[in-house]
Amino acid sequence: MSNGIGVGLIGTGYMGKCHALAWHSVKAVFGTGPRPRFVHLAEASEELAARRAEEFGFERSTPDWRELIADPDVEVVSITTPNAFHADMAVAALEAGKHVWCEKPMAVGFADAERMAAAARASGNVAILGYNYIQNPMIRQIGELIAAGTIGEVNHIRLEMDEDFMADPEALFYWKSEASSGYGALDDFAVHPLSLVQTLFGDPTRVFAHQAKPYAERPIAGGGRRAVETYDIASVLFEIGPISGILAANRSAWGRKGRIALQIYGSAGSIVYDQERMNELQAYRASGPTADQGFLTVLAAPGHKPYDRFIPAPGHGLGFNDLKTIECHELLRAISGEKARVIDFAAGLEIERAVHAMARSHDEKRWIDV
Amino acid sequence: MSNGIGVGLIGTGYMGKCHALAWHSVKAVFGTGPRPRFVHLAEASEELAARRAEEFGFERSTPDWRELIADPDVEVVSITTPNAFHADMAVAALEAGKHVWCEKPMAVGFADAERMAAAARASGNVAILGYNYIQNPMIRQIGELIAAGTIGEVNHIRLEMDEDFMADPEALFYWKSEASSGYGALDDFAVHPLSLVQTLFGDPTRVFAHQAKPYAERPIAGGGRRAVETYDIASVLFEIGPISGILAANRSAWGRKGRIALQIYGSAGSIVYDQERMNELQAYRASGPTADQGFLTVLAAPGHKPYDRFIPAPGHGLGFNDLKTIECHELLRAISGEKARVIDFAAGLEIERAVHAMARSHDEKRWIDV
Amino acid sequence: MSNGIGVGLIGTGYMGKCHALAWHSVKAVFGTGPRPRFVHLAEASEELAARRAEEFGFERSTPDWRELIADPDVEVVSITTPNAFHADMAVAALEAGKHVWCEKPMAVGFADAERMAAAARASGNVAILGYNYIQNPMIRQIGELIAAGTIGEVNHIRLEMDEDFMADPEALFYWKSEASSGYGALDDFAVHPLSLVQTLFGDPTRVFAHQAKPYAERPIAGGGRRAVETYDIASVLFEIGPISGILAANRSAWGRKGRIALQIYGSAGSIVYDQERMNELQAYRASGPTADQGFLTVLAAPGHKPYDRFIPAPGHGLGFNDLKTIECHELLRAISGEKARVIDFAAGLEIERAVHAMARSHDEKRWIDV
Amino acid sequence: MSNGIGVGLIGTGYMGKCHALAWHSVKAVFGTGPRPRFVHLAEASEELAARRAEEFGFERSTPDWRELIADPDVEVVSITTPNAFHADMAVAALEAGKHVWCEKPMAVGFADAERMAAAARASGNVAILGYNYIQNPMIRQIGELIAAGTIGEVNHIRLEMDEDFMADPEALFYWKSEASSGYGALDDFAVHPLSLVQTLFGDPTRVFAHQAKPYAERPIAGGGRRAVETYDIASVLFEIGPISGILAANRSAWGRKGRIALQIYGSAGSIVYDQERMNELQAYRASGPTADQGFLTVLAAPGHKPYDRFIPAPGHGLGFNDLKTIECHELLRAISGEKARVIDFAAGLEIERAVHAMARSHDEKRWIDV
């Protein structure tokens, strides 16, 4: 890797651009590791592929992702296409000896996710998922506070993930309302807080879920209306051993834009966090005179690694895209054999397992052991 | 009532004092209605009863609450004793022809609550419960916003009530950890958000609940430890017709002091509220350019009735005790035959019904129709 | 005082009602001290006086305040009339041997304020001003934190008081825009933060002020416009010995309703407060690992005296009117010879002195030693 | 520029790295314009220059900045060295026909700043200053709200900039406490809010300033103490035509990390902003029923250009470094002859003029016309 690492990028939408930006920043931010070489980019059409390659600085472009995977100069593949394509692409890339950085969720069906995990295991390559929220220095700090016993034994957690991009009842029916896209809020949203839960506490052991449709039908483009097949709202009770929890997800929640709210209660304190103010955490310590107790609002600072690699001054703020740069750096560390903070395909499979158990619980109206 | 209304007060703890203060303020705040006469006060011991009568300005005092109820000068009885006494006192007062203002929850067992509701119905007197949070002008304003269609059709609500007075695992075992006190967070806390839900939306039609004990045992005074019999944490999924909801209650939630947090999501907007900042509400309206949309933080103001009866200037803030004064005024309005904003014994019974259904759901691990 | 203390109330507007409520609550809240007897009430017209006496529970009423002062049953006089009347009423009451509780500011002109202070000194009676914000338990707590050295040596403070009742440029010209009412924001508003400054740090030693008129003229009722004579905005630099400070006041500040914002910076930490969230304070302590430092948000709690006299549970919230009840209790303590937390006429005169120095500084465009 | 634009970077500290990151991201974020070529990097020592060139991806490195300026492949020079070097470097670069992107403030002395502005004017090249806060999409949005008349005629503004990196009284004396570094908070901090003021309203026309030293002396490395020569605190009153304003800056303000707080009051509303929550703005509109008025909290969203170039979803948050990428893009637009949102040397000189007038006002204790 003396002259860098060859990168292939499949997909250039929201997450594709996010990966491209991370690959551009990672070396200058962290100073160490290989320099990415922007080798090959794949997009649906030849024209779009060429345009994005010019914008993102890739040497070659193709409308055929298999061509990209066959490119011997490509060492690591960013997969940022719609979820339905993840499995085929990831398995092909792994079988071709590439490392894989795949966006979440793994796949629509559990069997596909299992196939991906098996391919990763068989390949011996690095295969990770794009659960970037775990990379936030404030989430790391929360993990360190918990590990240090700052809030004692955790006994109760509440998680909420809410946005409003499907909140308008008159928004047209589109693929996210089709059953083929998955369950709805459960796989579209719940996987994110579950990635945080896994990182901080481990996976749910028992779940009870209920899903709801705020709007039974939606208008369709040509006129008329179509019944909505997915659930924009999911409400879940769960346990992780002795910890009781609630997970709520709603993609029709007017006013919420990127909310991932955590409440973590322990025997000696509590921690509160909201991704919409991603550079802050709040911690309550039950010590000292009660008249001096309260929630402490901590702003992201160089002491919260690796914030310092981006900015040497506290309180100036990281952005959403910076989380992807940290994730990219962790990927590179994993590739170089270091212990990295990533959710690999094996860990990602456990998140999928929990989500599918929740959906089954909804259908069977009972607690399900995961 | 030309020369006022005769008041009897049973109990002088937290809520007893709160009633006393409300009786002292109500006439001067609202200007209308009868002037309370502080006739009779009952407390456990003769000495304490006399002391509190002097402090609270009552003419007579007694250690025997039946004596107070028998007092012909007493027209309305404030019952603020521990929950186990509510039923006997309220029924006796109603049978003696008095109006009753009883603290919540109604009673520990559902049969007692039914007995109270029956006595109220039979008596023809006014009998209300002390669900003071519904009296907050901001809650009234939330009701008006919803009624005016400001946030469209409500489809999802989340309710949380959290305090930390039982959060210390080394706090001594006391009566709130005994099964005889009730279920725990479910009846101690959940009734409050349920009173708001009833006022704003109606009663739950279907519930699924899970309760948890953050601490299995607690130290006892003389040494040793005793198993905790109640659940400090309750997590509930529910429906009110087409509305899906979550209710979470935790009386071991470090850092929370008087939190009653509401999130109300509708087809055209949303409303957020937290009792810890009881003079604010937040509303999101999905109209106008998206670049200009956001949560509006409204401070309590004279336009939010009856804030104006307390203070003519906006943003100066009501306090917790002021809610009880509003409740007292609504009680007097009900007594004078006006339509009042109160939770009477019949409405309160529905809250009890929901709580007991939740407890049964926990035991039977299934959805229960209320 | 075994059978109470005789109260006279002059004026029944905003502050008059506030005094009445305080007199009604004080004994039940604090439990100690004399019981107020509602002896005499004075208002502009006989009819209004009688009506308010009925509402507020006073025995007698009069349109002639001198009659009230002459009433031998009146022992303490609440003066809540427009500022221009304060001096004559207070001096007369003091000369008649009454204690006086007078609303702020003392008087429009400094000579009147001096006359009041002289009368108080000569009388030997208790004479205090209604600077109720100093009574907030959170302000007391701030004082205790500073006294305990929690934030080290204070070196810089910033004070802001803003409301928006004069923010509408098309609001009619009224008496607050007339020069006879005073300077404008300087005496109408600045006295409040100055009362906090005096209580916490002492009086300004040097001031530089600038006043501004956001609107040069206002419409008048019959049509046409009139030039505004007062300044809605005041901006002041000041020093209290080694402390440098800024005081900003604006009564045309759209969106601000009851804002009194403090920022207090010291060598070891800082404290932030805003009256619009009067049950919270924020404190920053520069100790421990920097990654764990932040502003601590403390909710009002029983440990912040005398919050506990109102509510035994933390975080439930006092209201604006409760501050007046505390003030009333401090007045009673002063009357009974105890050391009380009050701004008496002598201390109030220092606030007036500072305000008039500020106005002079504006005119002379230079620093003025107070 | 078909094959890109040649970049030279002088200095690789806090701002140097920030420039490097911006140069790496700009093309992929915006999609348009030339691709930066990382030609030449200059640092104090040969070894550090080489190391940083490897990290930041530059082709050549040098310890001699004049060599970089002489490099014909360099078309634009990022100057990120200590302020004392800005003038010589910028003038040399401009005279060599390069475009210049220089960090703020321009220079320590006003004469140097004038020399820089003259060189820029004479060269015909693009020469801009690194006032990145004006690039925040929320600041742009504030400008658009004001321009659209949303808050009416602005009549009063308050600006605060506070950090705590010099708040510890026992921190060692270092160059920022030396008079040779400038005045202190006035030039170190005040220039930032002044850049926002200039962009939104224009330059101050009249100023009155006061500076203060929270700590008279500081410990020195070898033992003993040295008198502090600069002022960590600056408090300024100013006018911009009919607008009255206050500017407060404090680099010893415990708890403040990157605070740049704006309050903007107009005849029809107000706007509030704090850089520590750089993805939010608050706006109050005085329209509609007063019971529905409040501050609207708007989260950064694609409608706030050019947020959309970074992230297509609202509420996900930009970071501090993203502002520099926007600035870099504006620089490139200026170079290509487009009208760009930048503070060029001519505009920057006006900021310097205001700062020096403030310092003179402090000395002469009087208002100074700028």
XYZ file of N, CA and C in Angstrom, chain A residues 14 17 20-21 24-25 27-33 35 53-58 133 163-164 255-259 275-280 297 299-300 308-322, chain D residues 14 17 20-21 24-25 27-33 35 53-58 133 163-164 255-259 275-280 297 299-300 308-322:
312
model
N -27.029 10.099 -2.354
C -26.783 10.654 -1.008
C -25.533 10.024 -0.384
N -22.036 10.100 -2.586
C -21.284 11.341 -2.443
C -20.615 11.402 -1.070
N -17.569 9.426 -1.197
C -16.553 10.122 -1.989
C -15.866 11.204 -1.156
N -16.685 11.967 -0.430
C -16.113 13.030 0.406
C -15.205 12.453 1.484
N -11.922 11.517 0.095
C -11.101 12.700 -0.203
C -10.466 13.290 1.047
N -11.156 13.188 2.176
C -10.695 13.882 3.387
C -9.806 13.027 4.289
N -7.198 11.072 4.506
C -5.745 11.116 4.686
C -5.308 12.453 5.300
N -5.866 13.544 4.807
C -5.476 14.861 5.336
C -5.955 15.047 6.771
N -7.115 14.478 7.104
C -7.622 14.613 8.471
C -6.755 13.827 9.452
N -6.492 12.568 9.119
C -5.831 11.696 10.101
C -4.311 11.664 9.954
N -3.810 12.027 8.770
C -2.357 12.132 8.606
C -1.678 10.802 8.374
N -2.287 9.724 8.836
C -1.654 8.404 8.729
C -2.394 7.538 7.713
N -1.835 6.387 7.429
C -2.491 5.407 6.552
C -2.275 5.718 5.089
N -2.893 6.664 1.105
C -3.648 7.691 0.395
C -4.600 7.004 -0.580
N -17.672 10.827 -12.115
C -16.233 10.537 -12.044
C -15.437 11.843 -12.167
N -15.900 12.735 -13.033
C -15.218 14.026 -13.169
C -15.356 14.826 -11.878
N -16.579 14.869 -11.331
C -16.816 15.627 -10.104
C -16.039 15.054 -8.914
N -16.080 13.743 -8.775
C -15.486 13.116 -7.589
C -14.014 12.756 -7.810
N -13.522 12.967 -9.038
C -12.096 12.784 -9.294
C -11.672 11.337 -9.508
N -12.567 10.493 -10.028
C -12.193 9.106 -10.297
C -11.588 8.977 -11.690
N -23.279 6.632 12.713
C -23.561 7.340 13.964
C -22.713 6.843 15.129
N -37.937 11.285 11.610
C -37.770 12.284 10.552
C -39.147 12.560 9.971
N -39.199 13.511 9.060
C -40.527 13.858 8.534
C -40.629 13.800 7.014
N -41.524 17.805 11.772
C -40.642 18.648 12.569
C -39.328 17.989 12.930
N -39.313 16.667 12.875
C -38.069 15.960 13.177
C -37.300 15.795 11.882
N -36.020 16.093 11.902
C -35.245 16.109 10.670
C -34.155 15.036 10.674
N -33.519 14.867 11.803
C -32.481 13.849 11.867
C -32.343 13.421 13.316
N -33.501 13.248 13.932
C -33.515 12.981 15.369
C -33.163 11.534 15.661
N -29.136 13.364 18.121
C -28.306 13.550 16.921
C -28.543 14.903 16.248
N -29.716 15.492 16.427
C -29.953 16.811 15.820
C -29.050 17.878 16.435
N -28.548 17.628 17.623
C -27.497 18.475 18.198
C -26.299 17.558 18.473
N -25.712 17.111 17.384
C -24.744 16.016 17.419
C -23.427 16.376 18.091
N -23.224 17.634 18.408
C -21.999 18.043 19.076
C -22.186 18.267 20.571
N -23.251 17.708 21.127
C -23.535 17.867 22.550
C -23.934 16.535 23.156
N -24.226 19.815 30.161
C -24.189 19.825 28.698
C -22.745 19.972 28.240
N -19.995 20.096 25.277
C -19.800 20.329 23.845
C -18.620 19.512 23.339
N -18.749 19.016 22.123
C -17.670 18.243 21.511
C -16.360 19.025 21.574
N -10.271 15.903 17.710
C -9.035 16.685 17.614
C -8.374 16.594 16.243
N -8.644 15.521 15.515
C -8.038 15.401 14.188
C -8.686 16.369 13.201
N -9.893 16.815 13.507
C -10.604 17.738 12.614
C -10.373 19.188 13.012
N -10.427 19.454 14.311
C -10.375 20.822 14.822
C -9.661 20.805 16.169
N -8.690 21.694 16.366
C -7.986 21.695 17.659
C -8.711 22.463 18.756
N -9.774 23.204 18.413
C -10.487 24.017 19.411
C -11.821 23.365 19.751
N -12.240 23.466 21.006
C -13.517 22.851 21.394
C -14.707 23.638 20.877
N -15.859 22.979 20.821
C -17.116 23.686 20.593
C -17.317 24.229 19.197
N -16.469 23.878 18.258
C -16.609 24.420 16.905
C -17.456 23.512 16.020
N -17.598 22.257 16.380
C -18.603 21.444 15.735
C -18.158 20.622 14.544
N -18.380 19.310 14.652
C -18.272 18.434 13.484
C -19.609 18.420 12.759
N -19.585 17.941 11.509
C -20.806 17.790 10.737
C -21.066 16.330 10.424
N -22.232 16.086 9.862
C -22.629 14.722 9.526
C -21.583 14.035 8.647
N -21.077 14.725 7.640
C -20.129 14.090 6.723
C -18.824 13.708 7.409
N -18.480 14.437 8.457
C -17.253 14.108 9.188
C -17.345 12.711 9.805
N -3.644 25.046 12.778
C -5.113 24.993 12.852
C -5.725 25.368 11.510
N -4.402 23.369 8.154
C -5.073 22.095 7.919
C -6.497 22.331 7.404
N -6.312 23.027 3.846
C -6.002 21.799 3.107
C -7.254 20.947 2.932
N -8.029 20.807 4.014
C -9.255 20.005 3.938
C -10.245 20.620 2.954
N -9.290 19.860 -0.507
C -9.554 18.459 -0.863
C -11.034 18.199 -1.146
N -11.914 18.924 -0.470
C -13.345 18.628 -0.572
C -14.062 19.423 -1.654
N -14.138 20.351 -4.791
C -14.604 19.917 -6.111
C -15.698 18.836 -5.971
N -15.473 17.882 -5.072
C -16.464 16.809 -4.924
C -17.760 17.337 -4.315
N -17.656 18.323 -3.430
C -18.876 18.875 -2.823
C -19.696 19.642 -3.856
N -19.027 20.526 -4.603
C -19.779 21.436 -5.470
C -19.932 20.934 -6.903
N -19.053 20.013 -7.301
C -19.213 19.404 -8.619
C -18.712 20.253 -9.767
N -18.658 21.563 -9.547
C -18.256 22.465 -10.635
C -16.898 23.081 -10.332
N -16.354 23.793 -11.312
C -15.111 24.534 -11.108
C -13.892 23.653 -11.291
N -10.396 21.556 -10.621
C -9.916 20.638 -9.595
C -8.603 21.183 -9.021
N 3.389 17.789 3.758
C 3.127 17.606 2.331
C 2.652 16.169 2.081
N 3.267 15.231 2.775
C 2.834 13.829 2.620
C 1.401 13.674 3.134
N 1.117 14.214 4.313
C -0.223 14.098 4.893
C -1.275 14.788 4.039
N -0.985 15.980 3.589
C -1.981 16.784 2.892
C -1.950 16.547 1.375
N -0.987 15.729 0.914
C -0.974 15.352 -0.498
C -0.379 16.396 -1.435
N 0.561 17.213 -0.945
C 1.192 18.201 -1.825
C 2.407 17.597 -2.524
N -17.212 32.464 8.980
C -18.543 32.402 9.600
C -19.624 32.994 8.696
N -14.879 32.757 24.221
C -14.266 31.431 24.367
C -13.550 31.418 25.712
N -12.992 30.272 26.061
C -12.359 30.210 27.387
C -10.910 29.743 27.356
N -16.446 28.291 29.989
C -17.626 27.563 29.525
C -17.994 27.848 28.088
N -17.536 28.965 27.569
C -17.814 29.301 26.182
C -16.700 28.708 25.321
N -17.083 28.052 24.257
C -16.091 27.333 23.465
C -15.952 27.900 22.059
N -17.069 28.249 21.474
C -16.996 28.848 20.139
C -18.225 29.706 19.943
N -18.518 30.448 20.989
C -19.750 31.223 20.995
C -19.616 32.482 20.149
N -23.296 30.501 17.248
C -22.399 29.633 16.471
C -22.155 28.291 17.163
N -22.283 28.211 18.482
C -22.103 26.912 19.150
C -23.198 25.915 18.742
N -24.309 26.414 18.257
C -25.328 25.559 17.630
C -25.504 26.058 16.203
N -24.465 25.858 15.425
C -24.329 26.509 14.121
C -25.314 26.014 13.074
N -26.060 24.965 13.373
C -27.058 24.465 12.428
C -28.480 24.889 12.793
N -28.588 25.923 13.611
C -29.900 26.399 14.025
C -29.958 27.922 13.931
N -37.458 27.751 15.865
C -36.118 27.192 15.745
C -36.018 26.427 14.427
N -33.841 24.336 11.726
C -32.625 23.544 11.548
C -32.116 23.690 10.117
N -30.803 23.696 9.969
C -30.199 23.797 8.638
C -30.762 22.710 7.729
N -27.349 22.037 0.707
C -27.739 20.915 -0.153
C -26.563 20.286 -0.888
N -25.495 21.025 -1.100
C -24.338 20.448 -1.790
C -23.607 19.456 -0.885
N -23.813 19.574 0.401
C -23.151 18.665 1.346
C -24.035 17.469 1.687
N -25.317 17.736 1.932
C -26.244 16.714 2.429
C -27.619 16.998 1.841
N -28.281 15.989 1.288
C -29.612 16.242 0.725
C -30.748 16.201 1.750
N -30.462 15.785 2.983
C -31.507 15.669 4.010
C -31.360 16.795 5.021
N -32.469 17.316 5.522
C -32.384 18.412 6.500
C -31.932 17.905 7.869
N -31.455 18.820 8.682
C -31.223 18.521 10.089
C -30.066 17.598 10.399
N -29.244 17.310 9.417
C -28.134 16.387 9.662
C -26.863 17.104 10.061
N -26.762 18.370 9.755
C -25.708 19.174 10.332
C -24.419 19.303 9.543
N -24.056 20.571 9.273
C -22.713 20.847 8.773
C -21.777 21.025 9.952
N -20.481 20.969 9.669
C -19.479 21.204 10.705
C -18.658 22.446 10.385
N -17.833 22.826 11.328
C -17.001 24.025 11.171
C -16.174 23.959 9.890
N -15.550 22.810 9.627
C -14.681 22.715 8.457
C -15.445 22.881 7.147
N -16.725 22.517 7.162
C -17.527 22.688 5.947
C -17.629 24.159 5.544
